[in-house]
PDB file of C-alpha atoms in Angstrom:
ATOM      1  CA  UNK A   1     -54.122 -65.067  16.425  1.00 49.00           C
ATOM      2  CA  UNK A   2     -57.194 -66.826  14.987  1.00 51.00           C
ATOM      3  CA  UNK A   3     -58.974 -66.577  18.327  1.00 53.00           C
ATOM      4  CA  UNK A   4     -58.307 -62.833  18.565  1.00 51.00           C
ATOM      5  CA  UNK A   5     -59.551 -62.350  14.981  1.00 53.00           C
ATOM      6  CA  UNK A   6     -62.680 -64.354  15.707  1.00 53.00           C
ATOM      7  CA  UNK A   7     -63.412 -62.268  18.784  1.00 49.00           C
ATOM      8  CA  UNK A   8     -62.927 -59.034  16.817  1.00 48.00           C
ATOM      9  CA  UNK A   9     -65.320 -60.245  14.100  1.00 50.00           C
ATOM     10  CA  UNK A  10     -67.890 -61.125  16.755  1.00 49.00           C
ATOM     11  CA  UNK A  11     -67.620 -57.661  18.260  1.00 48.00           C
ATOM     12  CA  UNK A  12     -67.952 -55.932  14.852  1.00 51.00           C
ATOM     13  CA  UNK A  13     -71.627 -56.874  14.483  1.00 50.00           C
ATOM     14  CA  UNK A  14     -72.459 -53.589  12.732  1.00 51.00           C
ATOM     15  CA  UNK A  15     -75.305 -51.227  13.464  1.00 53.00           C
ATOM     16  CA  UNK A  16     -78.618 -52.756  14.623  1.00 54.00           C
ATOM     17  CA  UNK A  17     -81.399 -53.132  12.080  1.00 54.00           C
ATOM     18  CA  UNK A  18     -84.076 -50.461  12.293  1.00 63.00           C
ATOM     19  CA  UNK A  19     -87.442 -51.853  13.223  1.00 66.00           C
ATOM     20  CA  UNK A  20     -90.361 -51.086  10.916  1.00 68.00           C
ATOM     21  CA  UNK A  21     -93.000 -48.593  12.008  1.00 70.00           C
ATOM     22  CA  UNK A  22     -96.555 -49.899  12.731  1.00 70.00           C
ATOM     23  CA  UNK A  23     -97.786 -48.416   9.475  1.00 75.00           C
ATOM     24  CA  UNK A  24     -94.951 -50.065   7.495  1.00 80.00           C
ATOM     25  CA  UNK A  25     -95.695 -53.387   9.179  1.00 82.00           C
ATOM     26  CA  UNK A  26     -99.393 -53.083   8.378  1.00 81.00           C
ATOM     27  CA  UNK A  27     -98.596 -52.223   4.723  1.00 84.00           C
ATOM     28  CA  UNK A  28     -96.257 -55.161   4.407  1.00 86.00           C
ATOM     29  CA  UNK A  29     -98.812 -57.584   5.869  1.00 87.00           C
ATOM     30  CA  UNK A  30    -101.625 -56.223   3.733  1.00 87.00           C
ATOM     31  CA  UNK A  31     -99.512 -56.632   0.589  1.00 88.00           C
ATOM     32  CA  UNK A  32     -98.971 -60.301   1.497  1.00 89.00           C
ATOM     33  CA  UNK A  33    -102.758 -60.926   1.690  1.00 89.00           C
ATOM     34  CA  UNK A  34    -103.444 -62.304  -1.770  1.00 92.00           C
ATOM     35  CA  UNK A  35    -107.244 -62.219  -1.503  1.00 93.00           C
ATOM     36  CA  UNK A  36    -107.185 -58.579  -0.376  1.00 92.00           C
ATOM     37  CA  UNK A  37    -104.781 -57.623  -3.167  1.00 94.00           C
ATOM     38  CA  UNK A  38    -106.865 -59.401  -5.838  1.00 95.00           C
ATOM     39  CA  UNK A  39    -109.999 -57.644  -4.488  1.00 94.00           C
ATOM     40  CA  UNK A  40    -108.232 -54.282  -4.538  1.00 94.00           C
ATOM     41  CA  UNK A  41    -107.174 -54.777  -8.168  1.00 95.00           C
ATOM     42  CA  UNK A  42    -110.737 -55.810  -9.117  1.00 95.00           C
ATOM     43  CA  UNK A  43    -112.219 -52.751  -7.351  1.00 94.00           C
ATOM     44  CA  UNK A  44    -109.770 -50.438  -9.097  1.00 95.00           C
ATOM     45  CA  UNK A  45    -110.618 -51.928 -12.486  1.00 95.00           C
ATOM     46  CA  UNK A  46    -114.377 -51.542 -11.864  1.00 94.00           C
ATOM     47  CA  UNK A  47    -113.850 -47.943 -10.693  1.00 93.00           C
ATOM     48  CA  UNK A  48    -111.636 -46.958 -13.631  1.00 94.00           C
ATOM     49  CA  UNK A  49    -114.000 -48.481 -16.153  1.00 92.00           C
ATOM     50  CA  UNK A  50    -116.994 -46.825 -14.605  1.00 91.00           C
ATOM     51  CA  UNK A  51    -115.523 -43.358 -14.395  1.00 90.00           C
ATOM     52  CA  UNK A  52    -114.131 -43.622 -17.952  1.00 91.00           C
ATOM     53  CA  UNK A  53    -117.470 -44.748 -19.357  1.00 88.00           C
ATOM     54  CA  UNK A  54    -117.832 -41.693 -21.732  1.00 87.00           C
ATOM     55  CA  UNK A  55    -114.513 -42.743 -23.386  1.00 88.00           C
ATOM     56  CA  UNK A  56    -115.351 -46.470 -23.521  1.00 86.00           C
ATOM     57  CA  UNK A  57    -118.811 -46.464 -25.039  1.00 82.00           C
ATOM     58  CA  UNK A  58    -120.606 -43.964 -27.224  1.00 78.00           C
ATOM     59  CA  UNK A  59    -124.105 -45.372 -26.808  1.00 77.00           C
ATOM     60  CA  UNK A  60    -126.783 -43.098 -25.350  1.00 77.00           C
ATOM     61  CA  UNK A  61    -127.361 -44.200 -21.772  1.00 80.00           C
ATOM     62  CA  UNK A  62    -130.947 -42.892 -21.538  1.00 77.00           C
ATOM     63  CA  UNK A  63    -132.283 -43.052 -25.113  1.00 77.00           C
ATOM     64  CA  UNK A  64    -135.219 -45.409 -25.492  1.00 78.00           C
ATOM     65  CA  UNK A  65    -135.099 -47.484 -28.678  1.00 79.00           C
ATOM     66  CA  UNK A  66    -138.342 -49.418 -29.272  1.00 78.00           C
ATOM     67  CA  UNK A  67    -136.849 -51.324 -32.194  1.00 75.00           C
ATOM     68  CA  UNK A  68    -134.105 -52.870 -30.009  1.00 79.00           C
ATOM     69  CA  UNK A  69    -136.084 -53.915 -26.945  1.00 82.00           C
ATOM     70  CA  UNK A  70    -134.788 -56.910 -24.946  1.00 76.00           C
ATOM     71  CA  UNK A  71    -132.167 -58.004 -27.472  1.00 79.00           C
ATOM     72  CA  UNK A  72    -129.857 -60.853 -26.505  1.00 84.00           C
ATOM     73  CA  UNK A  73    -126.091 -60.244 -26.207  1.00 83.00           C
ATOM     74  CA  UNK A  74    -124.430 -59.800 -29.577  1.00 81.00           C
ATOM     75  CA  UNK A  75    -121.503 -58.064 -31.285  1.00 81.00           C
ATOM     76  CA  UNK A  76    -123.444 -54.767 -31.352  1.00 80.00           C
ATOM     77  CA  UNK A  77    -124.648 -55.077 -27.742  1.00 80.00           C
ATOM     78  CA  UNK A  78    -122.180 -57.082 -25.656  1.00 81.00           C
ATOM     79  CA  UNK A  79    -124.613 -57.593 -22.756  1.00 85.00           C
ATOM     80  CA  UNK A  80    -127.801 -57.176 -24.744  1.00 84.00           C
ATOM     81  CA  UNK A  81    -130.421 -54.505 -24.248  1.00 84.00           C
ATOM     82  CA  UNK A  82    -133.076 -53.969 -21.602  1.00 84.00           C
ATOM     83  CA  UNK A  83    -136.845 -53.761 -22.025  1.00 80.00           C
ATOM     84  CA  UNK A  84    -136.497 -50.101 -23.165  1.00 81.00           C
ATOM     85  CA  UNK A  85    -133.924 -50.859 -25.817  1.00 80.00           C
ATOM     86  CA  UNK A  86    -130.997 -49.369 -23.845  1.00 86.00           C
ATOM     87  CA  UNK A  87    -127.589 -50.973 -24.008  1.00 86.00           C
ATOM     88  CA  UNK A  88    -126.981 -52.997 -20.801  1.00 88.00           C
ATOM     89  CA  UNK A  89    -123.202 -52.676 -20.890  1.00 89.00           C
ATOM     90  CA  UNK A  90    -123.416 -48.859 -21.243  1.00 89.00           C
ATOM     91  CA  UNK A  91    -125.844 -48.602 -18.364  1.00 89.00           C
ATOM     92  CA  UNK A  92    -123.672 -50.913 -16.273  1.00 91.00           C
ATOM     93  CA  UNK A  93    -120.674 -48.547 -16.689  1.00 91.00           C
ATOM     94  CA  UNK A  94    -122.650 -45.355 -16.086  1.00 91.00           C
ATOM     95  CA  UNK A  95    -124.520 -47.024 -13.249  1.00 90.00           C
ATOM     96  CA  UNK A  96    -121.231 -47.853 -11.614  1.00 90.00           C
ATOM     97  CA  UNK A  97    -120.319 -44.177 -11.640  1.00 90.00           C
ATOM     98  CA  UNK A  98    -123.469 -43.273  -9.645  1.00 89.00           C
ATOM     99  CA  UNK A  99    -123.364 -46.282  -7.255  1.00 91.00           C
ATOM    100  CA  UNK A 100    -119.651 -45.829  -6.484  1.00 92.00           C
ATOM    101  CA  UNK A 101    -119.992 -42.064  -6.191  1.00 92.00           C
ATOM    102  CA  UNK A 102    -122.928 -42.427  -3.771  1.00 91.00           C
ATOM    103  CA  UNK A 103    -121.006 -45.049  -1.784  1.00 92.00           C
ATOM    104  CA  UNK A 104    -117.843 -42.912  -1.537  1.00 93.00           C
ATOM    105  CA  UNK A 105    -119.713 -39.698  -0.735  1.00 93.00           C
ATOM    106  CA  UNK A 106    -121.825 -41.353   1.998  1.00 92.00           C
ATOM    107  CA  UNK A 107    -118.717 -43.067   3.451  1.00 94.00           C
ATOM    108  CA  UNK A 108    -116.854 -39.744   3.574  1.00 94.00           C
ATOM    109  CA  UNK A 109    -119.635 -37.837   5.307  1.00 94.00           C
ATOM    110  CA  UNK A 110    -120.447 -40.667   7.727  1.00 94.00           C
ATOM    111  CA  UNK A 111    -116.774 -41.018   8.716  1.00 95.00           C
ATOM    112  CA  UNK A 112    -116.402 -37.244   9.060  1.00 95.00           C
ATOM    113  CA  UNK A 113    -119.486 -36.759  11.251  1.00 94.00           C
ATOM    114  CA  UNK A 114    -118.877 -39.899  13.285  1.00 94.00           C
ATOM    115  CA  UNK A 115    -115.210 -39.038  13.899  1.00 94.00           C
ATOM    116  CA  UNK A 116    -116.067 -35.426  14.812  1.00 94.00           C
ATOM    117  CA  UNK A 117    -118.791 -36.336  17.343  1.00 94.00           C
ATOM    118  CA  UNK A 118    -116.900 -39.392  18.739  1.00 94.00           C
ATOM    119  CA  UNK A 119    -113.634 -37.542  19.257  1.00 94.00           C
ATOM    120  CA  UNK A 120    -115.289 -34.581  20.983  1.00 94.00           C
ATOM    121  CA  UNK A 121    -117.385 -36.799  23.230  1.00 94.00           C
ATOM    122  CA  UNK A 122    -114.474 -39.079  24.126  1.00 92.00           C
ATOM    123  CA  UNK A 123    -112.024 -36.293  24.796  1.00 92.00           C
ATOM    124  CA  UNK A 124    -114.186 -33.970  26.919  1.00 91.00           C
ATOM    125  CA  UNK A 125    -116.319 -36.574  28.622  1.00 87.00           C
ATOM    126  CA  UNK A 126    -118.813 -35.612  31.320  1.00 89.00           C
ATOM    127  CA  UNK A 127    -121.820 -33.568  30.272  1.00 92.00           C
ATOM    128  CA  UNK A 128    -120.568 -33.132  26.717  1.00 93.00           C
ATOM    129  CA  UNK A 129    -120.188 -36.870  26.341  1.00 92.00           C
ATOM    130  CA  UNK A 130    -123.629 -37.535  27.789  1.00 93.00           C
ATOM    131  CA  UNK A 131    -125.403 -34.997  25.555  1.00 95.00           C
ATOM    132  CA  UNK A 132    -123.661 -36.148  22.380  1.00 94.00           C
ATOM    133  CA  UNK A 133    -124.246 -39.835  23.084  1.00 93.00           C
ATOM    134  CA  UNK A 134    -127.923 -39.255  23.814  1.00 92.00           C
ATOM    135  CA  UNK A 135    -128.215 -37.418  20.534  1.00 93.00           C
ATOM    136  CA  UNK A 136    -126.342 -40.328  18.852  1.00 93.00           C
ATOM    137  CA  UNK A 137    -128.855 -42.800  20.359  1.00 91.00           C
ATOM    138  CA  UNK A 138    -131.706 -40.698  18.928  1.00 90.00           C
ATOM    139  CA  UNK A 139    -130.172 -40.769  15.455  1.00 89.00           C
ATOM    140  CA  UNK A 140    -129.532 -44.513  15.646  1.00 88.00           C
ATOM    141  CA  UNK A 141    -133.143 -45.184  16.603  1.00 87.00           C
ATOM    142  CA  UNK A 142    -134.622 -42.994  13.885  1.00 81.00           C
ATOM    143  CA  UNK A 143    -136.616 -44.995  11.245  1.00 81.00           C
ATOM    144  CA  UNK A 144    -134.350 -44.926   8.186  1.00 78.00           C
ATOM    145  CA  UNK A 145    -136.794 -45.896   5.451  1.00 77.00           C
ATOM    146  CA  UNK A 146    -139.538 -43.581   6.672  1.00 80.00           C
ATOM    147  CA  UNK A 147    -137.077 -40.659   6.681  1.00 79.00           C
ATOM    148  CA  UNK A 148    -135.937 -41.433   3.152  1.00 75.00           C
ATOM    149  CA  UNK A 149    -139.532 -41.540   1.886  1.00 74.00           C
ATOM    150  CA  UNK A 150    -140.447 -38.244   3.614  1.00 78.00           C
ATOM    151  CA  UNK A 151    -137.339 -36.387   2.350  1.00 72.00           C
ATOM    152  CA  UNK A 152    -137.890 -37.648  -1.218  1.00 68.00           C
ATOM    153  CA  UNK A 153    -141.469 -36.393  -1.066  1.00 69.00           C
ATOM    154  CA  UNK A 154    -140.566 -33.021   0.368  1.00 72.00           C
ATOM    155  CA  UNK A 155    -137.469 -32.287  -1.756  1.00 65.00           C
ATOM    156  CA  UNK A 156    -138.618 -33.874  -5.010  1.00 58.00           C
ATOM    157  CA  UNK A 157    -137.799 -31.457  -7.855  1.00 52.00           C
ATOM    158  CA  UNK A 158    -136.000 -29.020  -5.535  1.00 49.00           C
ATOM    159  CA  UNK A 159    -132.688 -30.848  -5.007  1.00 53.00           C
ATOM    160  CA  UNK A 160    -130.973 -33.473  -7.116  1.00 58.00           C
ATOM    161  CA  UNK A 161    -132.313 -36.888  -6.027  1.00 69.00           C
ATOM    162  CA  UNK A 162    -128.779 -38.300  -5.801  1.00 81.00           C
ATOM    163  CA  UNK A 163    -127.651 -35.702  -3.250  1.00 82.00           C
ATOM    164  CA  UNK A 164    -130.888 -36.148  -1.284  1.00 80.00           C
ATOM    165  CA  UNK A 165    -130.060 -39.802  -1.010  1.00 82.00           C
ATOM    166  CA  UNK A 166    -126.416 -39.112  -0.034  1.00 87.00           C
ATOM    167  CA  UNK A 167    -127.510 -36.644   2.657  1.00 85.00           C
ATOM    168  CA  UNK A 168    -130.193 -38.906   4.087  1.00 84.00           C
ATOM    169  CA  UNK A 169    -127.926 -41.957   4.302  1.00 87.00           C
ATOM    170  CA  UNK A 170    -125.099 -39.916   5.828  1.00 89.00           C
ATOM    171  CA  UNK A 171    -127.259 -38.153   8.429  1.00 88.00           C
ATOM    172  CA  UNK A 172    -128.759 -41.422   9.713  1.00 87.00           C
ATOM    173  CA  UNK A 173    -125.585 -43.655   9.715  1.00 90.00           C
ATOM    174  CA  UNK A 174    -122.817 -41.820  11.502  1.00 92.00           C
ATOM    175  CA  UNK A 175    -123.879 -42.965  14.998  1.00 91.00           C
ATOM    176  CA  UNK A 176    -122.088 -46.301  14.851  1.00 92.00           C
ATOM    177  CA  UNK A 177    -118.801 -44.642  13.825  1.00 94.00           C
ATOM    178  CA  UNK A 178    -119.174 -42.065  16.590  1.00 94.00           C
ATOM    179  CA  UNK A 179    -119.518 -44.777  19.246  1.00 94.00           C
ATOM    180  CA  UNK A 180    -116.454 -46.686  17.991  1.00 93.00           C
ATOM    181  CA  UNK A 181    -114.268 -43.536  17.790  1.00 94.00           C
ATOM    182  CA  UNK A 182    -115.464 -42.429  21.221  1.00 94.00           C
ATOM    183  CA  UNK A 183    -114.454 -45.750  22.792  1.00 93.00           C
ATOM    184  CA  UNK A 184    -111.010 -45.616  21.167  1.00 92.00           C
ATOM    185  CA  UNK A 185    -110.501 -42.009  22.233  1.00 93.00           C
ATOM    186  CA  UNK A 186    -111.490 -42.765  25.837  1.00 91.00           C
ATOM    187  CA  UNK A 187    -108.889 -45.512  26.019  1.00 89.00           C
ATOM    188  CA  UNK A 188    -106.196 -43.535  24.214  1.00 89.00           C
ATOM    189  CA  UNK A 189    -106.484 -40.338  26.215  1.00 87.00           C
ATOM    190  CA  UNK A 190    -105.425 -42.175  29.394  1.00 85.00           C
ATOM    191  CA  UNK A 191    -101.915 -42.576  28.074  1.00 85.00           C
ATOM    192  CA  UNK A 192     -99.071 -40.474  29.499  1.00 87.00           C
ATOM    193  CA  UNK A 193     -98.240 -38.676  26.252  1.00 84.00           C
ATOM    194  CA  UNK A 194    -101.721 -37.119  26.272  1.00 87.00           C
ATOM    195  CA  UNK A 195    -101.260 -35.918  29.831  1.00 86.00           C
ATOM    196  CA  UNK A 196     -97.893 -34.455  28.835  1.00 88.00           C
ATOM    197  CA  UNK A 197     -99.428 -32.677  25.823  1.00 86.00           C
ATOM    198  CA  UNK A 198    -102.150 -31.135  28.006  1.00 85.00           C
ATOM    199  CA  UNK A 199     -99.645 -30.125  30.674  1.00 86.00           C
ATOM    200  CA  UNK A 200     -97.503 -28.105  28.263  1.00 87.00           C
ATOM    201  CA  UNK A 201    -100.603 -26.124  27.156  1.00 83.00           C
ATOM    202  CA  UNK A 202    -101.756 -27.853  23.933  1.00 86.00           C
ATOM    203  CA  UNK A 203    -105.281 -26.886  22.990  1.00 88.00           C
ATOM    204  CA  UNK A 204    -108.003 -29.535  22.850  1.00 88.00           C
ATOM    205  CA  UNK A 205    -108.129 -29.183  19.027  1.00 89.00           C
ATOM    206  CA  UNK A 206    -104.396 -29.852  18.754  1.00 89.00           C
ATOM    207  CA  UNK A 207    -104.464 -32.803  21.189  1.00 90.00           C
ATOM    208  CA  UNK A 208    -107.350 -34.377  19.251  1.00 89.00           C
ATOM    209  CA  UNK A 209    -105.993 -33.800  15.755  1.00 88.00           C
ATOM    210  CA  UNK A 210    -102.245 -34.221  16.360  1.00 88.00           C
ATOM    211  CA  UNK A 211    -102.125 -36.873  19.047  1.00 87.00           C
ATOM    212  CA  UNK A 212    -105.371 -38.795  19.422  1.00 89.00           C
ATOM    213  CA  UNK A 213    -106.800 -39.222  15.915  1.00 89.00           C
ATOM    214  CA  UNK A 214    -103.523 -40.430  14.317  1.00 86.00           C
ATOM    215  CA  UNK A 215    -103.428 -43.206  16.906  1.00 86.00           C
ATOM    216  CA  UNK A 216    -106.996 -44.361  16.121  1.00 89.00           C
ATOM    217  CA  UNK A 217    -106.748 -43.850  12.381  1.00 87.00           C
ATOM    218  CA  UNK A 218    -106.305 -47.536  11.668  1.00 85.00           C
ATOM    219  CA  UNK A 219    -109.699 -48.227  13.222  1.00 88.00           C
ATOM    220  CA  UNK A 220    -111.260 -45.446  11.191  1.00 91.00           C
ATOM    221  CA  UNK A 221    -109.788 -46.753   7.962  1.00 89.00           C
ATOM    222  CA  UNK A 222    -111.114 -50.260   8.617  1.00 88.00           C
ATOM    223  CA  UNK A 223    -114.557 -48.843   9.447  1.00 91.00           C
ATOM    224  CA  UNK A 224    -114.473 -46.796   6.207  1.00 93.00           C
ATOM    225  CA  UNK A 225    -113.997 -49.881   4.053  1.00 91.00           C
ATOM    226  CA  UNK A 226    -116.789 -51.715   5.786  1.00 88.00           C
ATOM    227  CA  UNK A 227    -119.045 -48.694   5.461  1.00 92.00           C
ATOM    228  CA  UNK A 228    -118.213 -48.332   1.740  1.00 93.00           C
ATOM    229  CA  UNK A 229    -119.727 -51.718   1.046  1.00 91.00           C
ATOM    230  CA  UNK A 230    -122.741 -50.983   3.233  1.00 90.00           C
ATOM    231  CA  UNK A 231    -123.416 -47.674   1.451  1.00 91.00           C
ATOM    232  CA  UNK A 232    -123.409 -49.334  -1.981  1.00 91.00           C
ATOM    233  CA  UNK A 233    -125.887 -51.931  -0.678  1.00 90.00           C
ATOM    234  CA  UNK A 234    -128.053 -49.180   0.779  1.00 88.00           C
ATOM    235  CA  UNK A 235    -128.123 -47.247  -2.476  1.00 86.00           C
ATOM    236  CA  UNK A 236    -128.947 -50.377  -4.478  1.00 87.00           C
ATOM    237  CA  UNK A 237    -131.663 -51.482  -2.117  1.00 86.00           C
ATOM    238  CA  UNK A 238    -133.350 -48.061  -1.939  1.00 84.00           C
ATOM    239  CA  UNK A 239    -133.126 -47.564  -5.706  1.00 83.00           C
ATOM    240  CA  UNK A 240    -134.609 -51.063  -6.229  1.00 82.00           C
ATOM    241  CA  UNK A 241    -137.526 -50.096  -3.953  1.00 80.00           C
ATOM    242  CA  UNK A 242    -138.008 -46.813  -5.810  1.00 77.00           C
ATOM    243  CA  UNK A 243    -136.881 -44.515  -2.960  1.00 78.00           C
ATOM    244  CA  UNK A 244    -133.264 -43.965  -4.022  1.00 78.00           C
ATOM    245  CA  UNK A 245    -131.678 -42.543  -7.176  1.00 80.00           C
ATOM    246  CA  UNK A 246    -134.299 -41.271  -9.654  1.00 78.00           C
ATOM    247  CA  UNK A 247    -135.254 -43.786 -12.277  1.00 76.00           C
ATOM    248  CA  UNK A 248    -133.965 -41.641 -15.123  1.00 77.00           C
ATOM    249  CA  UNK A 249    -130.456 -41.755 -13.621  1.00 81.00           C
ATOM    250  CA  UNK A 250    -128.675 -45.058 -14.305  1.00 85.00           C
ATOM    251  CA  UNK A 251    -127.427 -46.945 -11.232  1.00 87.00           C
ATOM    252  CA  UNK A 252    -126.962 -50.636 -10.402  1.00 89.00           C
ATOM    253  CA  UNK A 253    -129.992 -50.491  -8.139  1.00 87.00           C
ATOM    254  CA  UNK A 254    -132.180 -48.921 -10.824  1.00 86.00           C
ATOM    255  CA  UNK A 255    -131.034 -51.588 -13.323  1.00 85.00           C
ATOM    256  CA  UNK A 256    -132.310 -54.266 -10.958  1.00 85.00           C
ATOM    257  CA  UNK A 257    -135.532 -52.336 -10.330  1.00 82.00           C
ATOM    258  CA  UNK A 258    -136.294 -52.064 -14.024  1.00 75.00           C
ATOM    259  CA  UNK A 259    -135.815 -55.845 -14.404  1.00 75.00           C
ATOM    260  CA  UNK A 260    -138.294 -56.665 -11.661  1.00 77.00           C
ATOM    261  CA  UNK A 261    -140.799 -58.484 -13.881  1.00 75.00           C
ATOM    262  CA  UNK A 262    -141.581 -62.231 -14.127  1.00 74.00           C
ATOM    263  CA  UNK A 263    -140.817 -62.529 -17.870  1.00 74.00           C
ATOM    264  CA  UNK A 264    -137.505 -60.727 -17.424  1.00 76.00           C
ATOM    265  CA  UNK A 265    -136.457 -62.776 -14.389  1.00 74.00           C
ATOM    266  CA  UNK A 266    -137.308 -66.078 -16.123  1.00 77.00           C
ATOM    267  CA  UNK A 267    -136.448 -65.574 -19.781  1.00 78.00           C
ATOM    268  CA  UNK A 268    -134.108 -62.537 -20.036  1.00 82.00           C
ATOM    269  CA  UNK A 269    -131.222 -63.040 -17.592  1.00 84.00           C
ATOM    270  CA  UNK A 270    -128.935 -60.716 -19.513  1.00 84.00           C
ATOM    271  CA  UNK A 271    -130.980 -57.788 -18.196  1.00 83.00           C
ATOM    272  CA  UNK A 272    -130.645 -58.496 -14.481  1.00 86.00           C
ATOM    273  CA  UNK A 273    -127.642 -60.834 -14.082  1.00 88.00           C
ATOM    274  CA  UNK A 274    -124.884 -58.264 -14.967  1.00 89.00           C
ATOM    275  CA  UNK A 275    -125.984 -55.646 -12.333  1.00 90.00           C
ATOM    276  CA  UNK A 276    -126.641 -58.336  -9.738  1.00 90.00           C
ATOM    277  CA  UNK A 277    -123.258 -59.914 -10.417  1.00 93.00           C
ATOM    278  CA  UNK A 278    -121.320 -56.639 -10.335  1.00 93.00           C
ATOM    279  CA  UNK A 279    -123.020 -55.536  -7.106  1.00 92.00           C
ATOM    280  CA  UNK A 280    -122.185 -58.897  -5.472  1.00 93.00           C
ATOM    281  CA  UNK A 281    -118.545 -59.005  -6.609  1.00 94.00           C
ATOM    282  CA  UNK A 282    -117.989 -55.365  -5.698  1.00 94.00           C
ATOM    283  CA  UNK A 283    -119.391 -55.794  -2.211  1.00 93.00           C
ATOM    284  CA  UNK A 284    -117.330 -58.956  -1.690  1.00 94.00           C
ATOM    285  CA  UNK A 285    -114.113 -57.276  -2.896  1.00 94.00           C
ATOM    286  CA  UNK A 286    -114.663 -54.345  -0.535  1.00 93.00           C
ATOM    287  CA  UNK A 287    -115.298 -56.726   2.380  1.00 92.00           C
ATOM    288  CA  UNK A 288    -112.185 -58.708   1.588  1.00 93.00           C
ATOM    289  CA  UNK A 289    -110.145 -55.471   1.520  1.00 93.00           C
ATOM    290  CA  UNK A 290    -111.671 -54.501   4.846  1.00 90.00           C
ATOM    291  CA  UNK A 291    -110.790 -57.877   6.379  1.00 90.00           C
ATOM    292  CA  UNK A 292    -107.271 -57.517   5.009  1.00 90.00           C
ATOM    293  CA  UNK A 293    -106.885 -54.118   6.562  1.00 88.00           C
ATOM    294  CA  UNK A 294    -108.315 -55.282   9.844  1.00 86.00           C
ATOM    295  CA  UNK A 295    -105.805 -58.165   9.921  1.00 87.00           C
ATOM    296  CA  UNK A 296    -102.926 -55.884   8.914  1.00 85.00           C
ATOM    297  CA  UNK A 297    -103.590 -53.294  11.621  1.00 82.00           C
ATOM    298  CA  UNK A 298    -104.167 -55.908  14.303  1.00 75.00           C
ATOM    299  CA  UNK A 299    -100.911 -55.972  16.420  1.00 65.00           C
ATOM    300  CA  UNK A 300    -101.639 -59.532  17.611  1.00 62.00           C
ATOM    301  CA  UNK A 301    -101.567 -60.878  14.046  1.00 59.00           C
ATOM    302  CA  UNK A 302     -98.232 -59.380  13.039  1.00 51.00           C
ATOM    303  CA  UNK A 303     -95.211 -61.656  12.648  1.00 50.00           C
TER     304      UNK A 303
END
């Protein structure tokens, strides 16, 4: 009797466990990455504080106060004031709004343009692929800094300087994304499910949007995080050189540019250390998030 009961219990193993989808596995692995999670929390805090700046501080972000020039940190000015008497903490928050907005906008447009060109070139191939890739090579070889200077000179006073910068960076940086997406589409379209979709009469638009892009979306997401960090660096560097966001608009790059004087660098660190530190930590956090996503979406690293 005991043997029969044991055999019955061995047979009643219950329904098999459902395996997790690739997206669920990636999310689970990303949540276990402590460095990526800490970086994500830090980036969220910086973003929330920056976009809630009007509710956090009431100081005038652009008002010049000669009587409070280059004051050290105190209870009235937590991070001191700059050489124009403006509160550094206030400008740091408002500067974050501009720098993060420029970074997000550029990333969105670069990903959109790169994905559009790359998916069309990879799917159709042949002459379409050759023409689009030659145009991509032309864009990649275009002198970036020269183009920024020329556009700023032509459009100065006609269009907001922030959007000129966003448009310039976006137009000249989508080529790398287009090449990556094209290579992924070329590999993915050889699968049988794409042949089946074409054979039943699916339009190219539907094949690309419904079948191909969802399967390369992990690569696009990883590229977006890496680009986000690069776009913030580009804005900060161009603003520091005087070719980015207009000087009257607070941004992290402009804060560094206004502190580019020997006496400030040597004796007034509260003016340039906060923007330099926030730029560095923000870039590092975005890179750590990107590395976490890359590891999470890598099938070879899943356990």
